[in-house]
PDB file of C-alpha atoms in Angstrom:
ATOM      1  CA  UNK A 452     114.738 120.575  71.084  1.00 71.00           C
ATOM      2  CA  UNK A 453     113.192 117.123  70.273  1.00 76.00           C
ATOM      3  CA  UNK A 454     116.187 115.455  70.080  1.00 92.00           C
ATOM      4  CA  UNK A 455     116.208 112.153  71.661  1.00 96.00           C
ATOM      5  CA  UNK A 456     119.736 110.687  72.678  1.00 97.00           C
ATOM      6  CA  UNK A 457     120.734 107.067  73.284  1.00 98.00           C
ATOM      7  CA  UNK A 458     124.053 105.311  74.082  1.00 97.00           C
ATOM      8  CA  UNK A 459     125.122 103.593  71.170  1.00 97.00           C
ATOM      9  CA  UNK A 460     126.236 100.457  72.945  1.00 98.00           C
ATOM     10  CA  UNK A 461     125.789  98.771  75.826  1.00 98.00           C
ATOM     11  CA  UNK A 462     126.621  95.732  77.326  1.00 98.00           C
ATOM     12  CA  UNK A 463     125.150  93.429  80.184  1.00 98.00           C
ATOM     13  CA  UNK A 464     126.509  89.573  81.492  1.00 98.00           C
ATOM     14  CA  UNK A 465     123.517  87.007  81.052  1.00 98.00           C
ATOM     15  CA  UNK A 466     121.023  86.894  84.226  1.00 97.00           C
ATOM     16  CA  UNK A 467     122.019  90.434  85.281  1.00 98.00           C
ATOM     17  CA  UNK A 468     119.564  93.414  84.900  1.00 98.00           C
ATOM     18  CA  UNK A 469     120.267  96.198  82.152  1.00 98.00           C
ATOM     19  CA  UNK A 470     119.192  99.490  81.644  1.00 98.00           C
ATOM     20  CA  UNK A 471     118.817 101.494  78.776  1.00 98.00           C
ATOM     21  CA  UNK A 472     118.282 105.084  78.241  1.00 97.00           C
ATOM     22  CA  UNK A 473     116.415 108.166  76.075  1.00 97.00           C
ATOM     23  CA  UNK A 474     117.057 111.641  76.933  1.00 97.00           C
ATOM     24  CA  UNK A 475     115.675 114.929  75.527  1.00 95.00           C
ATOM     25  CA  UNK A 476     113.831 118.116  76.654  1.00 94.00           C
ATOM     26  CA  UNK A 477     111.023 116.706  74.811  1.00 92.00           C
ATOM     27  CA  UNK A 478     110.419 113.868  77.271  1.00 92.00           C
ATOM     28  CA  UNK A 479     108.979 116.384  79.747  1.00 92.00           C
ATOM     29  CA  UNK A 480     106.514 116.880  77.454  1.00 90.00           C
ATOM     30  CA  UNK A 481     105.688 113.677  76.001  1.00 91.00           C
ATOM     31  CA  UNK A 482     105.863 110.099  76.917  1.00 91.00           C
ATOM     32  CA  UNK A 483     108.371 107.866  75.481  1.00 94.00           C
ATOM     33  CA  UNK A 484     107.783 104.082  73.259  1.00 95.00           C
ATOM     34  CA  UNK A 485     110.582 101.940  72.960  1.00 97.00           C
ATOM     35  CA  UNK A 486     111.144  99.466  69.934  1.00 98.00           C
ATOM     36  CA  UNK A 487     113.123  96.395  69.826  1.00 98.00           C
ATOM     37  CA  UNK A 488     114.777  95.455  66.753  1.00 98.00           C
ATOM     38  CA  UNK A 489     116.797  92.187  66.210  1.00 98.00           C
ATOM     39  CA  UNK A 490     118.902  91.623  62.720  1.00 96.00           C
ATOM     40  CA  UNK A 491     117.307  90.912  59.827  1.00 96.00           C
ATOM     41  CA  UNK A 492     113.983  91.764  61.572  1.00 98.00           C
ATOM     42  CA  UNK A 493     111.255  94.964  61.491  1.00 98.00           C
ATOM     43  CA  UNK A 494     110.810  96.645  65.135  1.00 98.00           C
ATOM     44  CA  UNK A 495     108.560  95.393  67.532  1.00 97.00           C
ATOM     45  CA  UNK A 496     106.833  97.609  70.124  1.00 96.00           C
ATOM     46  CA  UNK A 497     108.249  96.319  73.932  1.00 96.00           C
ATOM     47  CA  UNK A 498     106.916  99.513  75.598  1.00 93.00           C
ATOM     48  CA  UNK A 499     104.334 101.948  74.517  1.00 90.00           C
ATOM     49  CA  UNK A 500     104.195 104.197  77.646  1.00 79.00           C
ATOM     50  CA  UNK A 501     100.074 104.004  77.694  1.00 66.00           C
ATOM     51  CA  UNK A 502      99.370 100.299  77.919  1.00 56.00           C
ATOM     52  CA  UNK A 503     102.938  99.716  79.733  1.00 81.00           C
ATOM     53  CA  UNK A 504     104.288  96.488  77.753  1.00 90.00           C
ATOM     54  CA  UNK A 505     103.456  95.404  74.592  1.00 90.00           C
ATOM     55  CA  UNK A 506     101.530  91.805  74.069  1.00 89.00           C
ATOM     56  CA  UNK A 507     104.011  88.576  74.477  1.00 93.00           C
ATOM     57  CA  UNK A 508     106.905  91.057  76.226  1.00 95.00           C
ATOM     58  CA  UNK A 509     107.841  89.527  78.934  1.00 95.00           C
ATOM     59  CA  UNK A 510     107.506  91.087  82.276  1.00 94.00           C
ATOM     60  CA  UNK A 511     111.279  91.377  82.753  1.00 96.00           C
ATOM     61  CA  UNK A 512     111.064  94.289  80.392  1.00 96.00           C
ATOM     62  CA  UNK A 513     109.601  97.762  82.302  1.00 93.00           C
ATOM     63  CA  UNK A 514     109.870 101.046  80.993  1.00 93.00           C
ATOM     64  CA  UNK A 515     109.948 104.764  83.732  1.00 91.00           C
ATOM     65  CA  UNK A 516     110.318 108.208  83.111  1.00 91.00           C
ATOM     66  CA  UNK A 517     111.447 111.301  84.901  1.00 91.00           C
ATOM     67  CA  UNK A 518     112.610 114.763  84.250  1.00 93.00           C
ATOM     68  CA  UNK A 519     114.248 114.365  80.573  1.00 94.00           C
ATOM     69  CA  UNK A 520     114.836 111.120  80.597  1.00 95.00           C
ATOM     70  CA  UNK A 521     113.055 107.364  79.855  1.00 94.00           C
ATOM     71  CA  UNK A 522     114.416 104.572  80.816  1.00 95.00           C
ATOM     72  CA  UNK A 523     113.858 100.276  79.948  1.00 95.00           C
ATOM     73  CA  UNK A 524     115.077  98.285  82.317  1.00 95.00           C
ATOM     74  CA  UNK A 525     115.153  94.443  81.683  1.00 97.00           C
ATOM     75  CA  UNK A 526     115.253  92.469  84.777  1.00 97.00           C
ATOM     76  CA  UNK A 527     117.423  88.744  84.607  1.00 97.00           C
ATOM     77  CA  UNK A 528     118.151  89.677  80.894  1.00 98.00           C
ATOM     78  CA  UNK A 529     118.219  86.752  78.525  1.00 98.00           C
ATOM     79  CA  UNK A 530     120.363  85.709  75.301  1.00 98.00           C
ATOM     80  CA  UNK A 531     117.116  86.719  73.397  1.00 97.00           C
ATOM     81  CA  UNK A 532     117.278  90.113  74.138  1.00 98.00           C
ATOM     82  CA  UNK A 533     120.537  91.157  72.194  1.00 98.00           C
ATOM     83  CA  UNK A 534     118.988  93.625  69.623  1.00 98.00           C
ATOM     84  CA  UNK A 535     118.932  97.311  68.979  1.00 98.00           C
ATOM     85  CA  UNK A 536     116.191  99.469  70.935  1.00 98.00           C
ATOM     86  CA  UNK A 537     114.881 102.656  69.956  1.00 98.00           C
ATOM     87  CA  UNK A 538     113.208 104.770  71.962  1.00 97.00           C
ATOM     88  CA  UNK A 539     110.323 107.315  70.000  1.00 96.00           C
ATOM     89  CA  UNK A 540     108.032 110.171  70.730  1.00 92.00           C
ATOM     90  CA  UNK A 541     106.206 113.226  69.315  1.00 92.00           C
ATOM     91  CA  UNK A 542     107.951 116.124  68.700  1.00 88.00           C
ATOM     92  CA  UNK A 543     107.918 119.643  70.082  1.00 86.00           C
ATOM     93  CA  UNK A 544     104.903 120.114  67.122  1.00 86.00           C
ATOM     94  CA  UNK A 545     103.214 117.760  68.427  1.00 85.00           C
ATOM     95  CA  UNK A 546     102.349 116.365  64.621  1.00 88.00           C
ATOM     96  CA  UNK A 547     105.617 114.927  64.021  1.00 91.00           C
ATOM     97  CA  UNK A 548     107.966 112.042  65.314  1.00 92.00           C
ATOM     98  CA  UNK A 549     111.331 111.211  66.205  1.00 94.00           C
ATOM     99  CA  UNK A 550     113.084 108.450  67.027  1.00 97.00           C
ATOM    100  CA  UNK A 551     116.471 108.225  69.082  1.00 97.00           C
ATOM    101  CA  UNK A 552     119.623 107.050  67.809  1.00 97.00           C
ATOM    102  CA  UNK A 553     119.047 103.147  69.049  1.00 98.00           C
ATOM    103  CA  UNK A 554     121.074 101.395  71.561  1.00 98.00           C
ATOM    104  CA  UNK A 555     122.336  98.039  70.859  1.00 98.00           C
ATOM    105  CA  UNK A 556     122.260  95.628  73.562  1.00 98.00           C
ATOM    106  CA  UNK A 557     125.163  92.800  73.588  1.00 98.00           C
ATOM    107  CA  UNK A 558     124.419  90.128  76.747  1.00 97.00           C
ATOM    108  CA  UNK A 559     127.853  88.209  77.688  1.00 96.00           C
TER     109      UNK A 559
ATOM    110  CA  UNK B 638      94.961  89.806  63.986  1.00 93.00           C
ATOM    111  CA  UNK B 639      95.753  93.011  62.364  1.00 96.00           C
ATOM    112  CA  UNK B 640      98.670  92.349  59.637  1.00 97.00           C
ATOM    113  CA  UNK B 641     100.614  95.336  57.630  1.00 98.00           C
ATOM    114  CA  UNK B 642     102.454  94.177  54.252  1.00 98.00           C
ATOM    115  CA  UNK B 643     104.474  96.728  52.176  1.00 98.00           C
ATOM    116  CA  UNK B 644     104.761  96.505  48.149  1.00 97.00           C
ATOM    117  CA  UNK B 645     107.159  98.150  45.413  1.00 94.00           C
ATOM    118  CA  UNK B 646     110.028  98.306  43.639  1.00 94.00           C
ATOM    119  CA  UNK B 647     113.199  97.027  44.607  1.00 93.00           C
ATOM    120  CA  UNK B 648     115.225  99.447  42.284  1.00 97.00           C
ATOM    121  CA  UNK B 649     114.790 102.582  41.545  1.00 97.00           C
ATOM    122  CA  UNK B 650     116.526 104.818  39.179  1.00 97.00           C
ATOM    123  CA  UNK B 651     118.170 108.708  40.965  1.00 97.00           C
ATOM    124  CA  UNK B 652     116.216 111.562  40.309  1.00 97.00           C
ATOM    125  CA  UNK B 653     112.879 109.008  39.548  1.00 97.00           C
ATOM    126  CA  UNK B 654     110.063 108.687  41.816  1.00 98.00           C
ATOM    127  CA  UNK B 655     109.399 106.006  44.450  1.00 98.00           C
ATOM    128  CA  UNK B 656     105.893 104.698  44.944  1.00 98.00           C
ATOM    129  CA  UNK B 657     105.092 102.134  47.666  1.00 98.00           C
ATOM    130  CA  UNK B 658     102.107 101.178  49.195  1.00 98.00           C
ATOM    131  CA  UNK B 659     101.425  99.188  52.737  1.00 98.00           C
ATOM    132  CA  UNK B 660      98.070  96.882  52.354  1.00 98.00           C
ATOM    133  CA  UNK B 661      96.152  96.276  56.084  1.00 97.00           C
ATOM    134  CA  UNK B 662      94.701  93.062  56.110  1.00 97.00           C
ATOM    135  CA  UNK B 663      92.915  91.207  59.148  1.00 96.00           C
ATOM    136  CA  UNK B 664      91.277  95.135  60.186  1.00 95.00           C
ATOM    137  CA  UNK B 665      89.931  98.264  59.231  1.00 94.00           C
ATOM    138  CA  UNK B 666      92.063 100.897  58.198  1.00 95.00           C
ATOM    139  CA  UNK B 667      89.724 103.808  59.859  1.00 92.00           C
ATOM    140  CA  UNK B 668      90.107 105.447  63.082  1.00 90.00           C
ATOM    141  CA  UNK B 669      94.310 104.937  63.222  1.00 93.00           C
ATOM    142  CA  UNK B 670      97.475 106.914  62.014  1.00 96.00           C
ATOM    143  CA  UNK B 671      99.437 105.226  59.388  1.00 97.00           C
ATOM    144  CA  UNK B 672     103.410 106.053  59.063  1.00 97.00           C
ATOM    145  CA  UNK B 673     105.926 105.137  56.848  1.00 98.00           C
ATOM    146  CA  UNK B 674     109.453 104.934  58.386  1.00 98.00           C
ATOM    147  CA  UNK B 675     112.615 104.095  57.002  1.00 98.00           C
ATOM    148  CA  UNK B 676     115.811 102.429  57.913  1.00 98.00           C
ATOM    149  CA  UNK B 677     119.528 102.608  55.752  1.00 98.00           C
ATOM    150  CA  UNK B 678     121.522  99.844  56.043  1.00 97.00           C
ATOM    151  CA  UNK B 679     123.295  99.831  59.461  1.00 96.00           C
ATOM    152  CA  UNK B 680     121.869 103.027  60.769  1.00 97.00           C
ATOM    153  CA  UNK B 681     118.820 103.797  62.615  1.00 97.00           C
ATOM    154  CA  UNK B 682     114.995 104.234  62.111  1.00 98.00           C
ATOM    155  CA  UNK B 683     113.867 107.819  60.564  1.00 97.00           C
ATOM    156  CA  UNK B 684     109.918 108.730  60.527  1.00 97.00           C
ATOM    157  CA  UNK B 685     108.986 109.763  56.623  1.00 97.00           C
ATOM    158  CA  UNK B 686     105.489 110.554  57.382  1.00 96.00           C
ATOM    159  CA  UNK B 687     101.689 109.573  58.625  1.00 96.00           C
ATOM    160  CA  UNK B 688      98.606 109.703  57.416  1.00 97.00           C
ATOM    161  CA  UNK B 689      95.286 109.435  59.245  1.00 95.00           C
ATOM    162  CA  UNK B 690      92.297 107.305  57.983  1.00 93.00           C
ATOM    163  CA  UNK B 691      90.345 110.588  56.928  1.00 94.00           C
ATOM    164  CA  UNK B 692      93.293 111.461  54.629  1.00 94.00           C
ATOM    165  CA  UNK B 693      94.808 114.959  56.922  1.00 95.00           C
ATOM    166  CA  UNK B 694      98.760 114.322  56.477  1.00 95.00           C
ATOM    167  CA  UNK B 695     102.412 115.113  58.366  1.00 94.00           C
ATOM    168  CA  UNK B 696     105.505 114.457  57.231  1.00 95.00           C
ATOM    169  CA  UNK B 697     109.309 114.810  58.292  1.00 94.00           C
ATOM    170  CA  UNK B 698     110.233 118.220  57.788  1.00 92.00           C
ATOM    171  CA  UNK B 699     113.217 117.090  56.166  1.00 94.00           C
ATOM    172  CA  UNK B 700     111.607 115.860  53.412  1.00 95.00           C
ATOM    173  CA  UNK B 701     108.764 118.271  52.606  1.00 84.00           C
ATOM    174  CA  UNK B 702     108.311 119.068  48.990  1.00 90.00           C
ATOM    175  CA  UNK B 703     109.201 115.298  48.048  1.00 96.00           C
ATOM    176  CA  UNK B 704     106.629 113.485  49.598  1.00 97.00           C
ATOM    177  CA  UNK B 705     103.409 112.547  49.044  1.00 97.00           C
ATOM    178  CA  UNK B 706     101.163 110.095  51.032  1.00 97.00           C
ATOM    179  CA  UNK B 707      97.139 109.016  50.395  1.00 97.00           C
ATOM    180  CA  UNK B 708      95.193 106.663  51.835  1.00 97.00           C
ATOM    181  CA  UNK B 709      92.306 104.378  49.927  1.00 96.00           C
ATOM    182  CA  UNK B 710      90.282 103.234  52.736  1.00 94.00           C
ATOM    183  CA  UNK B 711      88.007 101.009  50.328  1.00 94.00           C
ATOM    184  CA  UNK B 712      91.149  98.991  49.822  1.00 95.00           C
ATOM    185  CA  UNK B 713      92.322  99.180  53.147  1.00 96.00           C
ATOM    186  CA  UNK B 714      95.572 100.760  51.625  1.00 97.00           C
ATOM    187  CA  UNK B 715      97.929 103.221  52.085  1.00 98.00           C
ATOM    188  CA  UNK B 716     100.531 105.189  49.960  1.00 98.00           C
ATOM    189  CA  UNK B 717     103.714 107.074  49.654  1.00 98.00           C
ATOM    190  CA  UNK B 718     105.443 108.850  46.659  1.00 98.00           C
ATOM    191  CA  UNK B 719     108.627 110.282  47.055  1.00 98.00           C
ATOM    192  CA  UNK B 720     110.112 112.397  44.384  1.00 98.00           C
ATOM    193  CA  UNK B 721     113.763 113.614  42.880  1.00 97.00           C
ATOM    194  CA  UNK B 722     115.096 110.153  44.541  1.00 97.00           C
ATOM    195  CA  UNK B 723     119.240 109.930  45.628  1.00 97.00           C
ATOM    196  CA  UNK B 724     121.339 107.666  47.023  1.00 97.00           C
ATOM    197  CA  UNK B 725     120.985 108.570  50.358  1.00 97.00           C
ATOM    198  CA  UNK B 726     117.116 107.231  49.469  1.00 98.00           C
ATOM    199  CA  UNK B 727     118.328 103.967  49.691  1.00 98.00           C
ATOM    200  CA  UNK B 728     116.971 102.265  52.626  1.00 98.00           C
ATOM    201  CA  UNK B 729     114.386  99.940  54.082  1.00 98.00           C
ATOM    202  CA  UNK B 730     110.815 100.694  54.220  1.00 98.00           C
ATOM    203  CA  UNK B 731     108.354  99.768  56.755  1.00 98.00           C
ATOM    204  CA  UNK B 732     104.900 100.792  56.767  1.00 98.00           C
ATOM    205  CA  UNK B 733     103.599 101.049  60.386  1.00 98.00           C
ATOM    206  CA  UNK B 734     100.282 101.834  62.207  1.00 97.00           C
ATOM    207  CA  UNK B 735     100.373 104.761  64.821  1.00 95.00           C
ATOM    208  CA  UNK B 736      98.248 105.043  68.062  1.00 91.00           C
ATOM    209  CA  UNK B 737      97.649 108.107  69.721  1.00 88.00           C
ATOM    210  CA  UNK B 738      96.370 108.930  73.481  1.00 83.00           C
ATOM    211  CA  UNK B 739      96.762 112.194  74.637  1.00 82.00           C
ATOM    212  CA  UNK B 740     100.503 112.922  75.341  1.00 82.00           C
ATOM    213  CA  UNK B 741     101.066 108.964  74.562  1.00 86.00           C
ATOM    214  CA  UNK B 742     102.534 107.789  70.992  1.00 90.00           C
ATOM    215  CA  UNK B 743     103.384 104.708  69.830  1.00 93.00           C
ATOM    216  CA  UNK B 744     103.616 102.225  66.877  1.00 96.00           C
ATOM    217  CA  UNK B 745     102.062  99.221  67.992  1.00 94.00           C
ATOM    218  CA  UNK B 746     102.279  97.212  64.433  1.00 97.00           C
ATOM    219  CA  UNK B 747     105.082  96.942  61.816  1.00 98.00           C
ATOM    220  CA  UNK B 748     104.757  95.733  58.053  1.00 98.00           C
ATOM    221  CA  UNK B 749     108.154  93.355  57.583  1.00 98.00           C
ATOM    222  CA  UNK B 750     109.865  95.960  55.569  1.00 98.00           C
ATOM    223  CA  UNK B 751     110.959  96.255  52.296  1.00 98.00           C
ATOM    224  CA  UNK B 752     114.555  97.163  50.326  1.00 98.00           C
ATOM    225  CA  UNK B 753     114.920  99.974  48.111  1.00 98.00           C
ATOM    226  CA  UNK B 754     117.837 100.699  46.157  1.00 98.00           C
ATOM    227  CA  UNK B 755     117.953 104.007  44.269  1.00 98.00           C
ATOM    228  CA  UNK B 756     120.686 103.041  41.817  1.00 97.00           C
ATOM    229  CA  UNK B 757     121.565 103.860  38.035  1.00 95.00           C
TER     230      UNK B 757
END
């Protein structure tokens, strides 16, 4: 399958470390991006798997993988960083993509 | 620096077709993938399509036989038509440019979006 699964929700207290996760058979195929998306606002690359984090992410944000599932861990996560992430990857074609459900992040 | 900017119709009638092209600006469209994804109001991001600089095509399975996507790398411009439009259409579009490296994938630039509204 190349299904990719994310929590819907979840939740993390301001300064504390979060982590968010993508799981699918596909992942032990392929390597995982992750997307940040904020209201009102197009996605933004955070993690592209190849070049570890995008330009002007902050190095709280790191992204792992193992087995069937990806991971992005932020480190001391800020107000900033409430938004939606997506994790993505090729499918079991190879030609196509998919992205998971999203995961939106709500700091207290 | 590399900038992606999406253009078309707000409103489209059902059963019409949608046509909506990205513009690159600030680099070359050769040598990359360029998608089109989409995102309905609340819900999450779906891949349409992408189209590589020399024109070769792949598209969501879900939609085959209603899209269509081209590339005119003299304009540094890229295209999508999608066909027998519904509500569930409705969505916003972002045009977005792909990178590929082996087993790695990723979308490393996003146009700012833009609404459509398939509605009588």
């Amino acid at each position: 399958s190349s299904e990719l699964t994310q929590d819907p929700a979840v939740s993390v207290a301001l300064g504390q470390t979060v982590t968010i996760t993508c799981q699918g058979d596909i992942l032990r195929k392929y390597y995982v991006s992750w997307y940040q998306q904020k209201p009102g606002q197009a996605p933004r690359l955070v993690f592209s798997g190849y070049n570890d984090r995008a330009s002007g992410i902050p190095d709280r944000f790191s992204g792992s993988s193992s087995g069937n599932s990806a991971s992005l861990t932020i480190i001391g996560t800020q107000a900033e960083d409430e938004a939606d992430y997506y994790c993505n990857c090729r499918d079991n074609s190879g030609n196509h993509v998919t992205f998971g459900g999203g995961t939106k992040l709500t700091v207290l | 620096q590399v900038q992606l900017q999406e253009s078309g119709p707000g409103l489209v009638k059902p059963s019409e077709t949608l046509s909506l092209t990205c513009s690159v600006s600030g680099g070359s469209i050769n040598s990359y993938y360029w998608s089109w994804i989409r995102q309905p109001a609340g819900k999450g991001l779906e891949w349409i399509g992408r189209i590589y600089s020399s024109g070769i095509t792949d598209s969501n399975p879900s939609l085959t036989g209603r899209l269509t996507m081209s590339v005119a790398t003299s304009q540094n411009q890229f295209s999508l038509k999608l066909y027998s439009l519904t509500a569930a259409d409705t969505a916003v579009y972002y045009c977005a440019r792909g990178m590929l490296y082996g087993d790695y994938w990723y979308f490393d630039l996003w146009g700012r979006g833009t609404q459509v509204i398939v509605s009588s």
